[in-house]
Tab-separated table of C-alpha atoms and ligand atoms in Angstrom:
chain	number	residue	atom	x	y	z
A	610	MET	CA	-0.583	3.333	-20.431
A	611	VAL	CA	0.955	2.979	-17.050
A	612	LEU	CA	4.165	1.218	-16.210
A	613	ILE	CA	3.565	-1.398	-13.453
A	614	LEU	CA	6.578	-1.796	-11.040
A	615	ASP	CA	6.870	-5.354	-11.069
A	616	GLY	CA	8.438	-6.619	-7.621
A	617	LYS	CA	8.171	-10.228	-8.175
A	618	LYS	CA	10.305	-9.766	-11.442
A	619	ALA	CA	12.955	-7.421	-9.681
A	620	ALA	CA	13.260	-9.460	-6.305
A	621	ALA	CA	13.816	-12.613	-8.611
A	622	GLU	CA	16.819	-10.841	-10.118
A	623	ILE	CA	18.055	-9.994	-6.803
A	624	ARG	CA	17.494	-13.423	-5.714
A	625	ALA	CA	19.342	-14.746	-8.586
A	626	GLU	CA	22.390	-12.241	-7.914
A	627	VAL	CA	22.418	-13.250	-3.977
A	628	LYS	CA	22.329	-16.876	-4.773
A	629	THR	CA	25.466	-16.709	-7.298
A	630	GLU	CA	27.499	-14.878	-4.575
A	631	VAL	CA	26.194	-17.023	-1.658
A	632	ALA	CA	27.653	-20.206	-3.639
A	633	ARG	CA	30.863	-18.295	-3.961
A	634	LEU	CA	31.103	-17.401	-0.498
A	635	GLY	CA	29.537	-21.198	0.761
A	636	ARG	CA	32.687	-22.489	-1.000
A	637	SER	CA	35.170	-20.912	1.214
A	638	HIS	CA	33.016	-20.179	4.526
A	639	GLY	CA	29.966	-22.401	4.208
A	640	PRO	CA	26.244	-21.115	3.637
A	641	PRO	CA	24.995	-17.706	5.725
A	642	GLY	CA	22.818	-18.558	8.353
A	643	LEU	CA	19.399	-16.700	8.921
A	644	VAL	CA	17.459	-16.836	11.920
A	645	ALA	CA	13.653	-15.397	12.232
A	646	VAL	CA	12.636	-15.029	15.774
A	647	ILE	CA	8.791	-15.350	16.366
A	648	VAL	CA	7.020	-14.794	19.311
A	649	GLY	CA	3.599	-15.991	19.530
A	650	GLU	CA	0.799	-16.676	17.099
A	651	ASP	CA	0.172	-13.455	14.708
A	652	PRO	CA	-0.898	-14.840	11.520
A	653	ALA	CA	0.677	-12.203	9.159
A	654	SER	CA	4.059	-12.753	11.129
A	655	GLN	CA	3.825	-16.482	10.459
A	656	THR	CA	3.238	-15.582	6.699
A	657	TYR	CA	5.972	-13.327	6.628
A	658	VAL	CA	8.407	-15.458	8.461
A	659	LYS	CA	7.489	-18.564	6.263
A	660	ASN	CA	8.167	-16.378	2.846
A	661	LYS	CA	11.770	-15.190	4.296
A	662	GLU	CA	12.427	-18.657	5.040
A	663	LYS	CA	11.261	-19.837	1.418
A	664	GLY	CA	13.463	-17.058	0.071
A	665	ALA	CA	16.654	-18.029	2.289
A	666	ILE	CA	16.269	-21.504	0.922
A	667	GLU	CA	15.749	-20.591	-2.604
A	668	VAL	CA	19.425	-18.605	-2.487
A	669	GLY	CA	21.131	-21.234	-0.789
A	670	MET	CA	21.496	-19.805	2.578
A	671	ARG	CA	20.717	-21.557	5.925
A	672	PRO	CA	17.489	-20.626	7.462
A	673	GLU	CA	16.303	-21.241	11.172
A	674	VAL	CA	12.912	-20.281	12.650
A	675	VAL	CA	13.086	-19.925	16.285
A	676	ARG	CA	9.534	-19.900	17.425
A	677	LEU	CA	8.618	-18.760	21.256
A	678	PRO	CA	5.462	-18.945	23.230
A	679	GLY	CA	3.858	-15.220	23.383
A	680	SER	CA	3.765	-15.415	26.888
A	681	ILE	CA	7.523	-15.663	27.105
A	682	SER	CA	9.289	-13.133	29.291
A	683	GLN	CA	11.506	-10.227	28.090
A	684	ALA	CA	14.449	-11.668	29.838
A	685	ASP	CA	14.140	-15.196	28.676
A	686	LEU	CA	13.472	-13.596	24.857
A	687	ILE	CA	16.882	-11.570	25.390
A	688	ALA	CA	18.600	-14.673	26.862
A	689	GLU	CA	17.614	-16.405	23.360
A	690	ILE	CA	18.956	-13.734	21.425
A	691	ARG	CA	22.213	-13.387	23.547
A	692	ARG	CA	22.773	-17.032	22.344
A	693	LEU	CA	21.941	-16.598	18.797
A	694	ASN	CA	24.388	-13.740	18.817
A	695	ALA	CA	27.183	-15.764	20.323
A	696	SER	CA	26.380	-18.747	17.433
A	697	ASP	CA	29.163	-18.512	14.774
A	698	ASN	CA	27.240	-20.201	12.053
A	699	ILE	CA	24.504	-17.556	12.203
A	700	HIS	CA	25.134	-14.380	10.276
A	701	GLY	CA	21.841	-12.661	10.251
A	702	ILE	CA	19.150	-12.240	13.086
A	703	LEU	CA	15.426	-11.043	12.657
A	704	VAL	CA	13.093	-10.527	15.542
A	705	GLN	CA	9.647	-10.436	13.580
A	706	GLN	CA	7.276	-7.539	14.868
A	707	PRO	CA	4.714	-6.966	16.656
A	708	LEU	CA	5.874	-8.476	19.852
A	709	PRO	CA	3.275	-9.251	22.769
A	710	PRO	CA	2.703	-6.427	24.928
A	711	GLN	CA	4.744	-7.692	28.062
A	712	ILE	CA	8.097	-7.033	25.503
A	713	ASP	CA	9.661	-3.693	25.080
A	714	GLU	CA	10.237	-3.725	21.374
A	715	ALA	CA	13.087	-1.130	21.468
A	716	THR	CA	14.968	-2.829	24.211
A	717	ILE	CA	14.524	-6.307	22.111
A	718	VAL	CA	15.885	-4.412	19.175
A	719	ARG	CA	19.141	-3.257	20.949
A	720	SER	CA	19.682	-6.605	22.315
A	721	VAL	CA	20.505	-8.292	18.618
A	722	ASP	CA	24.279	-7.966	17.842
A	723	PRO	CA	24.607	-4.726	15.588
A	724	MET	CA	26.554	-6.684	13.168
A	725	LYS	CA	23.931	-9.508	12.661
A	726	ASP	CA	21.074	-6.959	12.504
A	727	VAL	CA	19.712	-7.569	9.020
A	728	ASP	CA	16.701	-5.626	9.575
A	729	CYS	CA	19.047	-2.407	10.340
A	730	PHE	CA	16.619	-1.988	13.366
A	731	HIS	CA	19.631	-1.457	16.057
A	732	PRO	CA	20.145	2.101	16.840
A	733	GLU	CA	23.585	1.863	15.924
A	734	ASN	CA	22.901	0.780	12.312
A	735	VAL	CA	20.156	3.432	12.170
A	736	GLY	CA	22.831	6.135	13.252
A	737	LEU	CA	25.292	5.148	10.613
A	738	LEU	CA	22.263	5.353	8.116
A	739	PHE	CA	21.165	8.674	9.007
A	740	GLN	CA	24.740	9.830	8.986
A	741	GLY	CA	25.219	8.474	5.499
A	742	HIS	CA	27.427	5.812	6.366
A	743	PRO	CA	25.074	2.655	6.327
A	744	ARG	CA	26.287	-0.695	7.377
A	745	PHE	CA	23.199	-2.317	6.284
A	746	ALA	CA	20.456	-1.084	4.202
A	747	PRO	CA	16.932	-1.466	5.595
A	748	ALA	CA	15.052	-3.908	3.775
A	749	THR	CA	11.550	-2.543	2.811
A	750	PRO	CA	13.079	1.075	2.343
A	751	SER	CA	16.019	-0.207	0.128
A	752	GLY	CA	13.240	-2.161	-1.707
A	753	VAL	CA	11.505	0.616	-2.563
A	754	VAL	CA	14.755	2.353	-3.973
A	755	GLU	CA	15.624	-0.808	-5.875
A	756	LEU	CA	12.475	-1.241	-7.337
A	757	LEU	CA	12.355	2.455	-8.798
A	758	ARG	CA	16.074	1.725	-10.006
A	759	ARG	CA	15.419	-1.453	-11.815
A	760	ASN	CA	12.487	0.353	-13.411
A	761	ARG	CA	15.158	3.300	-14.733
A	762	ILE	CA	12.909	5.777	-12.555
A	763	PRO	CA	15.100	8.638	-11.976
A	764	ILE	CA	15.436	9.658	-8.389
A	765	SER	CA	18.174	12.358	-8.202
A	766	GLY	CA	16.806	15.920	-7.588
A	767	ARG	CA	13.057	14.582	-7.640
A	768	GLU	CA	10.387	15.497	-5.048
A	769	VAL	CA	9.672	12.506	-2.972
A	770	VAL	CA	6.973	12.658	-0.823
A	771	ILE	CA	6.382	9.895	1.798
A	772	VAL	CA	3.155	9.297	3.645
A	773	GLY	CA	4.079	7.577	7.145
A	774	ARG	CA	6.620	8.116	9.549
A	775	SER	CA	7.205	4.470	11.038
A	776	ASN	CA	10.610	3.265	12.055
A	777	ILE	CA	10.393	0.478	9.292
A	778	VAL	CA	9.464	2.350	6.558
A	779	GLY	CA	9.006	6.100	6.591
A	780	ARG	CA	12.216	7.425	8.311
A	781	PRO	CA	14.642	4.876	7.279
A	782	LEU	CA	13.495	5.896	3.467
A	783	ALA	CA	13.749	9.466	4.079
A	784	ALA	CA	17.463	8.625	5.405
A	785	LEU	CA	18.333	6.272	2.294
A	786	LEU	CA	16.809	9.011	-0.321
A	787	LEU	CA	18.823	11.796	1.353
A	788	GLN	CA	22.016	10.172	0.775
A	789	LYS	CA	24.335	11.390	-1.866
A	790	GLY	CA	24.358	9.237	-5.075
A	791	GLU	CA	22.533	8.250	-8.136
A	792	THR	CA	19.771	6.446	-6.538
A	793	ALA	CA	19.314	9.208	-4.050
A	794	ASP	CA	19.878	12.867	-3.725
A	795	ALA	CA	16.184	13.364	-3.712
A	796	THR	CA	14.232	16.165	-1.902
A	797	VAL	CA	12.181	14.442	0.729
A	798	THR	CA	9.034	15.383	2.362
A	799	VAL	CA	7.702	12.851	5.267
A	800	CYS	CA	3.848	13.337	5.867
A	801	HIS	CA	1.896	11.954	8.847
A	802	SER	CA	-1.183	12.251	10.753
A	803	LYS	CA	-0.758	15.721	11.534
A	804	THR	CA	0.067	16.908	8.204
A	805	LYS	CA	-2.015	19.996	7.282
A	806	ASP	CA	-3.719	19.601	3.909
A	807	LEU	CA	-2.144	16.293	2.951
A	808	PRO	CA	-3.388	16.103	-0.778
A	809	LEU	CA	-1.901	19.730	-1.419
A	810	VAL	CA	1.618	18.295	-0.227
A	811	THR	CA	0.974	14.767	-1.885
A	812	ARG	CA	0.007	15.969	-5.123
A	813	ARG	CA	3.430	17.950	-5.671
A	814	ALA	CA	5.393	14.356	-5.441
A	815	ASP	CA	7.101	13.301	-8.406
A	816	ILE	CA	7.470	10.106	-6.564
A	817	LEU	CA	4.829	9.334	-3.983
A	818	VAL	CA	5.432	6.584	-1.157
A	819	ALA	CA	2.183	5.256	0.619
A	820	ALA	CA	3.331	3.584	3.820
A	821	ILE	CA	0.512	4.598	6.225
A	822	GLY	CA	-1.078	1.083	6.721
A	823	LYS	CA	-4.508	2.134	5.695
A	824	ALA	CA	-6.135	0.251	2.991
A	825	HIS	CA	-6.940	2.633	-0.156
A	826	PHE	CA	-6.195	5.765	1.726
A	827	ILE	CA	-4.514	7.491	-1.066
A	828	LYS	CA	-7.324	8.521	-3.820
A	829	ASN	CA	-6.477	9.988	-7.367
A	830	GLY	CA	-7.226	13.248	-5.921
A	831	MET	CA	-4.176	13.022	-3.807
A	832	VAL	CA	-1.947	12.168	-6.759
A	833	GLY	CA	-0.373	14.516	-9.362
A	834	GLU	CA	-0.811	13.802	-13.140
A	835	GLY	CA	2.054	11.575	-14.279
A	836	ALA	CA	3.594	10.824	-10.668
A	837	VAL	CA	5.365	7.520	-9.684
A	838	VAL	CA	3.574	5.758	-7.207
A	839	VAL	CA	4.949	3.019	-4.646
A	840	ASP	CA	2.580	1.395	-2.357
A	841	VAL	CA	4.496	-0.129	0.603
A	842	GLY	CA	1.054	-1.189	2.250
A	843	ILE	CA	-0.164	-4.553	3.278
A	844	ASN	CA	-3.912	-4.281	4.735
A	845	ARG	CA	-6.020	-7.337	5.072
A	846	VAL	CA	-9.690	-6.569	3.983
A	847	PRO	CA	-12.971	-8.685	3.463
A	848	ASP	CA	-13.549	-9.681	-0.205
A	849	GLY	CA	-16.922	-9.427	-0.280
A	850	ALA	CA	-17.422	-13.328	-0.634
A	851	GLY	CA	-16.960	-14.268	3.109
A	852	GLY	CA	-13.045	-14.343	2.827
A	853	SER	CA	-10.527	-11.650	2.624
A	854	LYS	CA	-7.651	-10.304	0.663
A	855	ILE	CA	-4.615	-8.249	0.641
A	856	VAL	CA	-4.907	-4.536	-0.643
A	857	GLY	CA	-2.468	-1.574	-0.543
A	858	ASP	CA	-2.621	1.792	0.787
A	859	VAL	CA	-3.079	2.916	-2.563
A	860	ASP	CA	-6.510	3.000	-4.491
A	861	PHE	CA	-4.789	1.157	-7.336
A	862	ASP	CA	-7.680	1.210	-9.668
A	863	ALA	CA	-8.226	5.012	-9.506
A	864	VAL	CA	-4.730	6.166	-9.226
A	865	SER	CA	-3.225	3.910	-12.101
A	866	LYS	CA	-5.486	5.985	-14.495
A	867	ILE	CA	-3.480	9.054	-13.599
A	868	ALA	CA	0.153	7.599	-12.563
A	869	ALA	CA	3.138	7.387	-14.928
A	870	ALA	CA	3.963	4.033	-12.912
A	871	ILE	CA	2.562	2.193	-9.863
A	872	SER	CA	3.584	-0.644	-7.621
A	873	PRO	CA	0.746	-3.261	-7.176
A	874	VAL	CA	-0.294	-4.889	-3.915
A	875	PRO	CA	0.639	-7.883	-4.103
A	876	GLY	CA	3.418	-8.291	-5.991
A	877	GLY	CA	5.181	-4.822	-5.639
A	878	VAL	CA	7.229	-3.849	-2.735
A	879	GLY	CA	6.517	-7.197	-0.571
A	880	PRO	CA	8.804	-9.494	-2.447
A	881	MET	CA	11.617	-6.542	-2.774
A	882	THR	CA	11.780	-6.647	1.173
A	883	ILE	CA	12.512	-10.262	1.386
A	884	ALA	CA	14.969	-10.161	-1.183
A	885	MET	CA	16.842	-7.197	0.201
A	886	LEU	CA	16.834	-9.087	3.578
A	887	LEU	CA	18.720	-11.843	1.704
A	888	LYS	CA	20.861	-9.458	0.330
A	889	ASN	CA	21.782	-8.011	3.847
A	890	THR	CA	22.163	-11.646	5.328
A	891	LEU	CA	24.613	-11.948	2.560
A	892	HIS	CA	26.407	-8.666	3.471
A	893	ALA	CA	26.811	-9.917	7.090
A	894	ALA	CA	27.995	-13.205	6.338
A	895	LYS	CA	30.909	-11.268	3.944
A	896	MET	CA	31.349	-8.913	6.700
A	897	ARG	CA	32.360	-11.710	9.015
A	898	SER	CA	34.368	-13.584	6.396
A	899	GLY	CA	36.506	-10.474	6.082
B	1749	LIG	N1	7.338	-6.600	10.829
B	1749	LIG	C1	6.534	-5.941	9.838
B	1749	LIG	N2	7.723	-5.639	9.008
B	1749	LIG	C2	8.658	-6.209	9.623
B	1749	LIG	C3	10.360	-6.335	8.933
B	1749	LIG	O1	10.661	-5.734	8.034
B	1749	LIG	N3	11.119	-6.893	9.772
B	1749	LIG	C4	10.520	-7.274	11.276
B	1749	LIG	N4	11.365	-7.974	12.136
B	1749	LIG	N5	9.490	-7.340	11.755
B	1749	LIG	C5	8.730	-6.856	10.760
């Protein structure tokens, strides 16, 4: 029987832990403030931000959503971020991606105060992570690691193959897993669109992480018998009845027949990402409170 890596359950545990600490911190310093900046009307981004807001309320934080028009100039967006950087009761700032084409994402990422960068996207925080001294753990990658840890899946010494080299998932996940420590110390391979004979590499994995953004890209011929499979994909596809549904990067029905453990979509990594973001916001507020 395949073990289902239940992200809803693990995320609820993390939120409960964060809530306890938020209450404790709140008594002396007030509730942590988390701001999500959303530019334009991207429907997926609207949903993500709504879920982040809901999570923040649940754990007793003070969320704020700053909605800006898709036509905003880069200078005006930076001015807005500077205002948030300077605010004493805002501890975490995230600028939801993707941003409209007139905005340079890298410039925006660099304009967020690194001490409030709960996404861990700022180059200073990415540098600290890659040197093995993270200030913040990037939310989706640390959600993957935490999902494995809470299901008692050993990582140390094992071969982890990541499919996808994005700045949000693949690269920072590789950095996390390469750290020293019980929930790291992995041998890591990062695959991408130019990888030669991808199935040969992915079949070698003890733990296979799919973060490529293509619906059902990972088929059972790409997975070794008894592997642990973590699906980071969130892809909207037609449901065959005129509507749409969310599926992962892994062909769940086929792969769950040969894997030892697998995370579902939805209900796997998605809820973990939000829980880890809240954990980062708590950490940011604690750093500020000394
Ligand atoms: N877009 C997709 N994932 C993310 C994320 O984790 N953070 C932000 N800010 N934008 C995203």
